[in-house]
Tab-separated table of C-alpha atoms and ligand atoms in Angstrom:
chain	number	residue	atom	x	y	z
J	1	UNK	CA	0.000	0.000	0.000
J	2	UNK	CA	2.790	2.725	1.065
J	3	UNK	CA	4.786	1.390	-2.342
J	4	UNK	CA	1.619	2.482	-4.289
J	5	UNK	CA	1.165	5.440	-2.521
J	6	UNK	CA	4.505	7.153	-2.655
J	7	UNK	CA	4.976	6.014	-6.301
J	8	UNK	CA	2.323	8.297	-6.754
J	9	UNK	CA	1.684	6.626	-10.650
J	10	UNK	CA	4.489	6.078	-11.810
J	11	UNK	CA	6.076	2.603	-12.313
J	12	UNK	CA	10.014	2.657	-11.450
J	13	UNK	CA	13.202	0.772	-9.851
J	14	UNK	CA	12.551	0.340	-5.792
J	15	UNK	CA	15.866	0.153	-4.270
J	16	UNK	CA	16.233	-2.600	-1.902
J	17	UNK	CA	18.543	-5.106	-0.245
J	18	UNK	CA	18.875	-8.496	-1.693
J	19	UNK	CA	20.076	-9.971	1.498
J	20	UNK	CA	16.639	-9.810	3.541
J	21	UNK	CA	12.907	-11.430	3.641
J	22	UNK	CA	11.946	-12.975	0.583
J	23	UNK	CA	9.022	-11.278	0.403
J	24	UNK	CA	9.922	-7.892	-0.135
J	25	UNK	CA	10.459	-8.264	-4.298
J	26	UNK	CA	6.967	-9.391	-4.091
J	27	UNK	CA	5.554	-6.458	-2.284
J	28	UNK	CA	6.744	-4.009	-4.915
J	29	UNK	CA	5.813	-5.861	-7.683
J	30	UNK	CA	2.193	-6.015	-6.234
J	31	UNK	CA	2.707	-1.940	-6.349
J	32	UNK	CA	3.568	-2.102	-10.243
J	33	UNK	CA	7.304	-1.321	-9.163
J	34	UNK	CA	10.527	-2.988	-10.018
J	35	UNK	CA	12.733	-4.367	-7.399
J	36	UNK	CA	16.240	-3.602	-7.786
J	37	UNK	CA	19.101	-5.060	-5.569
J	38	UNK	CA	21.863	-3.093	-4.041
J	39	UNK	CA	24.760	-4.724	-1.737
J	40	UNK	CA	24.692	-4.754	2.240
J	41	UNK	CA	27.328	-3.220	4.570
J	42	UNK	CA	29.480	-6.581	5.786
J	43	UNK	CA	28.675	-5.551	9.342
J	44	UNK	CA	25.654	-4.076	9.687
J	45	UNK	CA	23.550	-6.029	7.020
J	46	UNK	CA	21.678	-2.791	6.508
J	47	UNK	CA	22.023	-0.925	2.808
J	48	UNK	CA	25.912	0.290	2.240
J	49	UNK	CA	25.211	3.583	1.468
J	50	UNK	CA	28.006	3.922	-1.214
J	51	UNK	CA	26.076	0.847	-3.267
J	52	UNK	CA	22.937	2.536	-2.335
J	53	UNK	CA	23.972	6.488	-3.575
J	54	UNK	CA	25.208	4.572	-6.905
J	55	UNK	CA	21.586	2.323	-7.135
J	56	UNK	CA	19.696	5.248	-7.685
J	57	UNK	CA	18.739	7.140	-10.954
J	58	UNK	CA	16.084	8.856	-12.007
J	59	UNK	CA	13.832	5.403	-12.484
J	60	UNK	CA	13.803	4.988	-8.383
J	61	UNK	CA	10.441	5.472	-7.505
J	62	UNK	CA	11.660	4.414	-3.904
J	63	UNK	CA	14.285	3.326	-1.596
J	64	UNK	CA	13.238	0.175	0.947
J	65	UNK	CA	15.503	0.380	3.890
J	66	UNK	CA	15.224	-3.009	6.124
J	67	UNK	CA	16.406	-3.299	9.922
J	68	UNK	CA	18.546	-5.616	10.232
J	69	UNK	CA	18.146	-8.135	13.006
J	70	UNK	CA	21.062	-6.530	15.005
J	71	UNK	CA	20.105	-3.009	14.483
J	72	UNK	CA	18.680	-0.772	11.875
J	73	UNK	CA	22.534	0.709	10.591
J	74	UNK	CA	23.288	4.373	9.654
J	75	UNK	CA	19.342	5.098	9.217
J	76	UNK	CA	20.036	9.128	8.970
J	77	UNK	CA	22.858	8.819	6.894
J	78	UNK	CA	20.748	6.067	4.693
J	79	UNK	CA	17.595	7.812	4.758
J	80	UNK	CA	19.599	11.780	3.899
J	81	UNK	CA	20.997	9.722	0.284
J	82	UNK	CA	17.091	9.478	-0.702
J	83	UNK	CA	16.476	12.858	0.337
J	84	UNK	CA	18.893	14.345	-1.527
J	85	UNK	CA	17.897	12.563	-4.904
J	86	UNK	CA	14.259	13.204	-4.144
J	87	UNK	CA	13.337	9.622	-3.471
J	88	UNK	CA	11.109	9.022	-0.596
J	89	UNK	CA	12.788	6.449	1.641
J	90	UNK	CA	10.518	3.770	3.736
J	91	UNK	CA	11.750	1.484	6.224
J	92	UNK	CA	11.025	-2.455	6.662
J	93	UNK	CA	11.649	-1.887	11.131
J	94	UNK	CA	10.148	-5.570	11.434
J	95	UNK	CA	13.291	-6.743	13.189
J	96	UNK	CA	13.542	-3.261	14.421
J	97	UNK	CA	10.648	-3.725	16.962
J	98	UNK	CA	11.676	-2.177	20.261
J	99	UNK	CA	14.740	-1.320	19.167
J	100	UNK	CA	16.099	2.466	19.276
J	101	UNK	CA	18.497	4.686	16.798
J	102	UNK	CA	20.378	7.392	18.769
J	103	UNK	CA	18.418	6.347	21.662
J	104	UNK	CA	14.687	7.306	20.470
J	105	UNK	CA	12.599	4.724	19.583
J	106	UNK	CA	12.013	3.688	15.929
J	107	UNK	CA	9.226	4.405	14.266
J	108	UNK	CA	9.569	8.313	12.732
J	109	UNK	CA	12.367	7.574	10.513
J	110	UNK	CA	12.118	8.097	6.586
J	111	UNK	CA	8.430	8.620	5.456
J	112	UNK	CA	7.376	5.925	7.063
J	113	UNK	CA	8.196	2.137	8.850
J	114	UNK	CA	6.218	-0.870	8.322
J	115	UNK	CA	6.283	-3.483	11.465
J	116	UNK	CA	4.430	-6.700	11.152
J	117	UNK	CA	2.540	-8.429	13.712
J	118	UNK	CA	2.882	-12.004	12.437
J	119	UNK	CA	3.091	-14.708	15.371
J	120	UNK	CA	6.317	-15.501	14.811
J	121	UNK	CA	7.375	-11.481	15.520
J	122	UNK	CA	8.252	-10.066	19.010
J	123	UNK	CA	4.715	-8.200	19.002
J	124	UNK	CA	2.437	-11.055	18.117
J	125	UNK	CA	-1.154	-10.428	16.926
J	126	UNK	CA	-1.377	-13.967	14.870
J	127	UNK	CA	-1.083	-11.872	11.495
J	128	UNK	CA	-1.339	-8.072	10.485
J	129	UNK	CA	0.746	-5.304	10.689
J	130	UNK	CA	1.269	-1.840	10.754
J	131	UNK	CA	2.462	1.664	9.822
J	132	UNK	CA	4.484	4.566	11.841
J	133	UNK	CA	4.821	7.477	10.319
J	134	UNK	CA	5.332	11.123	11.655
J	135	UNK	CA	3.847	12.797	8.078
J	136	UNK	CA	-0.377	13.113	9.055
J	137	UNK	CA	-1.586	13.412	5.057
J	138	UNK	CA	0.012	10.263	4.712
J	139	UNK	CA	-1.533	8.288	7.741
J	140	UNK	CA	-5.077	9.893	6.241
J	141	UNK	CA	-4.368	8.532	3.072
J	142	UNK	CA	-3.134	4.948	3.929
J	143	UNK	CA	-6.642	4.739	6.701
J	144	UNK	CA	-8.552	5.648	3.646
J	145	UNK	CA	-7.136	3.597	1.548
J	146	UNK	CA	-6.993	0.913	4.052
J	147	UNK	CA	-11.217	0.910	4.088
J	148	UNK	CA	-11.866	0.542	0.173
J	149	UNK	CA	-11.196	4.229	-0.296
J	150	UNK	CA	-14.935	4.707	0.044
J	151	UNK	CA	-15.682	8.445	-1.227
J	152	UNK	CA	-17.547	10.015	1.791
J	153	UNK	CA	-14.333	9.371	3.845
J	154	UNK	CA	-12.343	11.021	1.575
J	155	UNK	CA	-9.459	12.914	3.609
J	156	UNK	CA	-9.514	16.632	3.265
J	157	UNK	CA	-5.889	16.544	2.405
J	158	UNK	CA	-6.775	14.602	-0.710
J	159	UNK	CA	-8.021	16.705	-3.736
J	160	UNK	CA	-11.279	15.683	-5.466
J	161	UNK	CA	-10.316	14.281	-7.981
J	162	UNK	CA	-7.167	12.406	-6.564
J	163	UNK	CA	-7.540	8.731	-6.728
J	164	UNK	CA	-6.378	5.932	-4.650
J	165	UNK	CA	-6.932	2.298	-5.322
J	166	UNK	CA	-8.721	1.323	-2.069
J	167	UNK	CA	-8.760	-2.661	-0.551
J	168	UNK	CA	-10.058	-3.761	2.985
J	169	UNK	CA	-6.799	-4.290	4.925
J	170	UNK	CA	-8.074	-3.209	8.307
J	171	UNK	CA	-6.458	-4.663	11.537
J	172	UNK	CA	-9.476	-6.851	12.978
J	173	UNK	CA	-10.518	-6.739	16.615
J	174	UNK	CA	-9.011	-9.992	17.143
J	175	UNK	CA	-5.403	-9.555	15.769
J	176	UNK	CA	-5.693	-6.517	17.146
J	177	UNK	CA	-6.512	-7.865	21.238
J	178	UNK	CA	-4.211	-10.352	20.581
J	179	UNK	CA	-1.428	-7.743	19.616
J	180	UNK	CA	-2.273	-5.572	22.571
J	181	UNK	CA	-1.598	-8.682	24.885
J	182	UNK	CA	1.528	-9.125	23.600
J	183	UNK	CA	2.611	-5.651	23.718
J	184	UNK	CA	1.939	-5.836	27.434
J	185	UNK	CA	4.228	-8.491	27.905
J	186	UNK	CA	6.815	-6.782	25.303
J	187	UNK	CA	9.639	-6.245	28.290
J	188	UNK	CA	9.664	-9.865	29.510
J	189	UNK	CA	9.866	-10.940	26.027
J	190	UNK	CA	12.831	-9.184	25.558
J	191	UNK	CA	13.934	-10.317	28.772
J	192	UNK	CA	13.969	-14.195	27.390
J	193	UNK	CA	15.781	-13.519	24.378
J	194	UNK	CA	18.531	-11.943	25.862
J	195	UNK	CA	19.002	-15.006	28.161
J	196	UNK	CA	18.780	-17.320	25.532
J	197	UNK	CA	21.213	-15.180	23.163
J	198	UNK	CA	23.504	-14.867	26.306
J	199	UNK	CA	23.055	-19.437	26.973
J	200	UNK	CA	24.203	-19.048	23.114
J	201	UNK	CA	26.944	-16.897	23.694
J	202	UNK	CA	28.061	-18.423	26.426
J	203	UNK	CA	28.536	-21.919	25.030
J	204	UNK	CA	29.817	-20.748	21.601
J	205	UNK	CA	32.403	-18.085	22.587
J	206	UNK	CA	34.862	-20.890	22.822
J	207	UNK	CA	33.895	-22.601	19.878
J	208	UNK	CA	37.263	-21.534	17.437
J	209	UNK	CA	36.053	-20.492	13.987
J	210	UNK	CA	32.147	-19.898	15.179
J	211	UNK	CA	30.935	-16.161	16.177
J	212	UNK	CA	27.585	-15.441	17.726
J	213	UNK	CA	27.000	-12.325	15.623
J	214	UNK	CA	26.457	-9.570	17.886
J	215	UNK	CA	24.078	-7.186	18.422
J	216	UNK	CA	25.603	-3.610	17.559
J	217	UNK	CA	25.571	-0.530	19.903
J	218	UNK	CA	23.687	-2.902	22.384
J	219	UNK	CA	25.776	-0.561	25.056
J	220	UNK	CA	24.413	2.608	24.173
J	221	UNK	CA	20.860	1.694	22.132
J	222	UNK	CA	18.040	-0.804	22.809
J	223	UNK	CA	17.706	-4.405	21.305
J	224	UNK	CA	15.191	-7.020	21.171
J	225	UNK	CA	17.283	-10.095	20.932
J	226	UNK	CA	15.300	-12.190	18.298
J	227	UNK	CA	17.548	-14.007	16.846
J	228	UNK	CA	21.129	-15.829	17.638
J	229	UNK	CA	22.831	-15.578	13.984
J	230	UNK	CA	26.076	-17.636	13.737
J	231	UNK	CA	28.962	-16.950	11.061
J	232	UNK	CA	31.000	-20.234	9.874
J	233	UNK	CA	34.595	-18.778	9.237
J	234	UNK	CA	36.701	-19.920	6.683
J	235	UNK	CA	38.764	-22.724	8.087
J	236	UNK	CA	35.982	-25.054	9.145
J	237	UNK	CA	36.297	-28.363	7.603
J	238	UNK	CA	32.558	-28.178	7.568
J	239	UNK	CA	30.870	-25.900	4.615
J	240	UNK	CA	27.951	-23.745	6.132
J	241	UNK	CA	25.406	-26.621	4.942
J	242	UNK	CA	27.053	-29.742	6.008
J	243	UNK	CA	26.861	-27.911	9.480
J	244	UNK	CA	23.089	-27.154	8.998
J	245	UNK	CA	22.480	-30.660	7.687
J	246	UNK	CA	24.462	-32.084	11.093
J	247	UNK	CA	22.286	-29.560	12.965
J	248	UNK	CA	18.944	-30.391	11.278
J	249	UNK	CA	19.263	-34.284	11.762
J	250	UNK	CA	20.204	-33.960	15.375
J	251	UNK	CA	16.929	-32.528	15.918
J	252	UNK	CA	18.070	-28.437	15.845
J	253	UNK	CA	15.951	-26.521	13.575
J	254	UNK	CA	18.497	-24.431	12.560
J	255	UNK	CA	17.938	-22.554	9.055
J	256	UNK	CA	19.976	-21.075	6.594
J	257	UNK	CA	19.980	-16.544	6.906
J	258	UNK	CA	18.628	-15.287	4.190
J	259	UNK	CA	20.349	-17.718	1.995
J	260	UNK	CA	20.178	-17.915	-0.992
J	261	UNK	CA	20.265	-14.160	-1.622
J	262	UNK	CA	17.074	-13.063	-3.508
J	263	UNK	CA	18.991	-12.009	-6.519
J	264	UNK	CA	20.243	-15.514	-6.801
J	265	UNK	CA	17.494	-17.323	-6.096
J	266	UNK	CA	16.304	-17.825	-9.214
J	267	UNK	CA	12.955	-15.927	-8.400
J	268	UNK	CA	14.248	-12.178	-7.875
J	269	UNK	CA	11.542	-10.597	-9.818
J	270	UNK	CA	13.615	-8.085	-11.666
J	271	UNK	CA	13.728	-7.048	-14.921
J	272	UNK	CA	17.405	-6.378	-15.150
J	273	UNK	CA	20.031	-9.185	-15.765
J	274	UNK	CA	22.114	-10.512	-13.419
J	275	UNK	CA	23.589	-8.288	-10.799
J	276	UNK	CA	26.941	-9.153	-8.791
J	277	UNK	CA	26.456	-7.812	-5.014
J	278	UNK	CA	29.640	-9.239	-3.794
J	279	UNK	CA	29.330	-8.480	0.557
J	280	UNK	CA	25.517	-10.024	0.275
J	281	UNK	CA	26.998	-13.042	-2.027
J	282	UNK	CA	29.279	-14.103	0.778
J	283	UNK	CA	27.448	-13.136	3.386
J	284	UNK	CA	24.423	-15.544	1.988
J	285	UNK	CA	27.084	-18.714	2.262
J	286	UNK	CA	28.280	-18.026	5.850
J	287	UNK	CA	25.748	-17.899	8.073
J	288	UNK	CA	22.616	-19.700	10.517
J	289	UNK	CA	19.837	-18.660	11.919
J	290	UNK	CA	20.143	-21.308	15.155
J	291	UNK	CA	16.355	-21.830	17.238
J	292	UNK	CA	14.992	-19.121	19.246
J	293	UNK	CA	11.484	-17.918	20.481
J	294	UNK	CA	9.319	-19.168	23.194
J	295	UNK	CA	9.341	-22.690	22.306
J	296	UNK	CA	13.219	-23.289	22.431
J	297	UNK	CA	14.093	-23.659	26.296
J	298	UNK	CA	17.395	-23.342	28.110
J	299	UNK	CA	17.758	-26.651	28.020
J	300	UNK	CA	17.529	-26.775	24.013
J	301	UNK	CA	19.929	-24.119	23.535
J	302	UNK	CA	22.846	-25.251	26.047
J	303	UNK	CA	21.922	-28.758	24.413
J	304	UNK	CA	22.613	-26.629	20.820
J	305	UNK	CA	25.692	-24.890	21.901
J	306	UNK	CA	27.616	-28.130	23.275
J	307	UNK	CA	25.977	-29.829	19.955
J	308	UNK	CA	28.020	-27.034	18.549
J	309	UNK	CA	31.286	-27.731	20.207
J	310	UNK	CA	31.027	-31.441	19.651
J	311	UNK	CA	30.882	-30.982	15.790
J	312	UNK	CA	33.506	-28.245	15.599
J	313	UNK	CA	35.778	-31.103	17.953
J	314	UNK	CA	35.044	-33.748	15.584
J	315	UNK	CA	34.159	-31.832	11.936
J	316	UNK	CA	37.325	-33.953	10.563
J	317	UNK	CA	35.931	-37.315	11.220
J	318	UNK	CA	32.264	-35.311	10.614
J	319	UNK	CA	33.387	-34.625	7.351
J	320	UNK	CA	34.808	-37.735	6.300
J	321	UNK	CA	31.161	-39.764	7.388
J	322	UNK	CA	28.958	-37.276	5.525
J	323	UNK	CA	31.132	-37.672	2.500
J	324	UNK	CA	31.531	-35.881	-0.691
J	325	UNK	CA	27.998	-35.220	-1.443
J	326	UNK	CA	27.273	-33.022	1.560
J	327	UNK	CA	30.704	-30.868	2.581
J	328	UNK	CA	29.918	-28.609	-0.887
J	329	UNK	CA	32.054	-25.986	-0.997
J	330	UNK	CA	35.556	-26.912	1.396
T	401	PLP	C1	12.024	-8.354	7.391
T	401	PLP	C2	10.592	-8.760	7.120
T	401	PLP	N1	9.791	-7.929	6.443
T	401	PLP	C3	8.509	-8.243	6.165
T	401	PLP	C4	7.972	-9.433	6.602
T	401	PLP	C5	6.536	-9.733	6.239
T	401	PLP	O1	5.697	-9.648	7.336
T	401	PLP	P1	4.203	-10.247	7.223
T	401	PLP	O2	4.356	-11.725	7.326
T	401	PLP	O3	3.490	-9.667	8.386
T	401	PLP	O4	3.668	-9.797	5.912
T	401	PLP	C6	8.757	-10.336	7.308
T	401	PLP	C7	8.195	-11.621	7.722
T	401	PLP	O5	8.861	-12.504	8.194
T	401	PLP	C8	10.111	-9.990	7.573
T	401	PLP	O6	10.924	-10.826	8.239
């Protein structure tokens, strides 16, 4: 809807990370957009704002910023490089959620931040979502818009004879209690994921080759602790997957992160060619998204971690059993 909006008619390039939810391509394709990839900071996971000042032309319709799980990166600095071409800048804050950027709370950065509500999010309301946004003709348009755009609720900061293509994508009572609930209990939830993310770190920090990404400016700025994101270095005998597959038939549900990257996935919805986005290419083979969330107890992630330093003891002998078919790549 805010794709639709801000493109304001005209069909264009949105500029967005390839290294992120595999929906996103989707979404602006739904608005009549283009998706088109730009490379991540190695660090941050958020848009490298070099890549991003060269991505943009006078095709963008938009730039799509997306939180990274560890923080939401140089957001002024990010959201200024739109400004200054004239592109309105949004911001995917779904792993944002609680989080702050020079100590303030997300949610008034860019034109606008979209947070979803999905149960699998820190603020669960089963499914839904929502918009922040500190610009007041654009939350009018987006609640019209949101309830079929029917004409006697026509904001008065719409002209007459402006047009937008209306649907029925209220928030229902339901999602919307059950969100509420959550949201009470948003602190303890936080709560538990840092003690699971510290049981991680704990058991892993002397695992040699393994790193517990971190969480950045956690001293100084507010985190929620989703997720516990591992990098594989270099000189394990064990290729990212092999370790996943070990993982997986042990009984971890352990996934890839954001692997394979959406402009190699052989569904990236562009219409360019082939685009090389080296720090999201390499980024897409090293690392796992280990178990989190209510359901994974202490017990399952101290189980995890010294499942962790058993295969990083024994990933010669590992790598011998699984055999050529499995340790792709080393
Ligand atoms: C970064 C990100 N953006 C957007 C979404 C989509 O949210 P929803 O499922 O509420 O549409 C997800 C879902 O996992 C996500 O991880």
């Amino acid at each position: 809807m805010l794709i639709k909006l801000l493109a304001k008619g005209r069909t264009g390039a949105v500029v967005m990370p390839s290294f992120t939810y595999r929906g996103l391509p989707h979404f602006a394709r739904w608005a009549g957009q283009v998706p088109r990839f730009c490379d991540v900071d190695p660090v941050s996971h958020t848009l490298d704002p070099t890549a991003l000042e060269a991505c943009i032309d006078s095709d963008t319709t938009l730039v799509l910023l997306v939180c990274s799980f560890s923080g939401p990166g140089p957001l002024e600095v990010l959201c200024n490089i739109g400004e200054r071409h004239n592109v309105p800048t949004i911001i995917d804050s779904v792993d944002g959620i609680a989080c702050t950027y020079g100590g303030r709370m997300l949610g008034g950065h860019g034109r606008a931040e979209v947070y979803s509500l999905h149960a699998t999010k820190v603020v669960n309301g089963f499914e839904g979502g929502y918009i922040t946004t500190n610009d007041g003709a654009l939350a009018d348009l987006l609640r019209w818009q949101r309830n079929f755009s029917l004409s006697g609720w026509r904001p008065i900061t719409i002209g007459a004879n402006d047009y937008v293509l209306g649907l029925n994508a209220k928030l229902n009572e339901m999602h919307a209690a059950m969100a509420l609930a959550s949201l009470q209990g948003l602190g303890a939830t936080i709560l538990r994921n840092r003690a699971r993310y510290d049981t991680y770190r704990d058991g892993i920090v002397r695992i040699e080759g393994l790193t517990l990404l971190p969480y950045l400016e956690s001293e100084t700025e507010s985190r929620n602790y989703q997720m516990a994101v591992i990098e594989v270095c270099d000189d394990w005998l064990l290729s990212r997957d092999s370790l996943l597959a070990v993982l997986n038939a042990e009984g971890a549900a352990a996934r890839p992160h954001y692997s394979p990257a959406l402009h190699q996935s052989g569904c990236d919805l562009t219409a360019t060619s082939a685009v090389h986005l080296p720090v999201t290419e390499r980024l897409a083979k090293r690392l796992i998204r280990l178990p989190v969330g209510e359901l994974a107890t202490t017990e399952d992630v101290t189980a995890i971690a010294k499942l962790l330093k058993f295969i990083s003891v024994n990933q010669g002998e590992i790598r011998a059993r699984l055999g050529a078919s499995i340790t792709n790549g080393h």
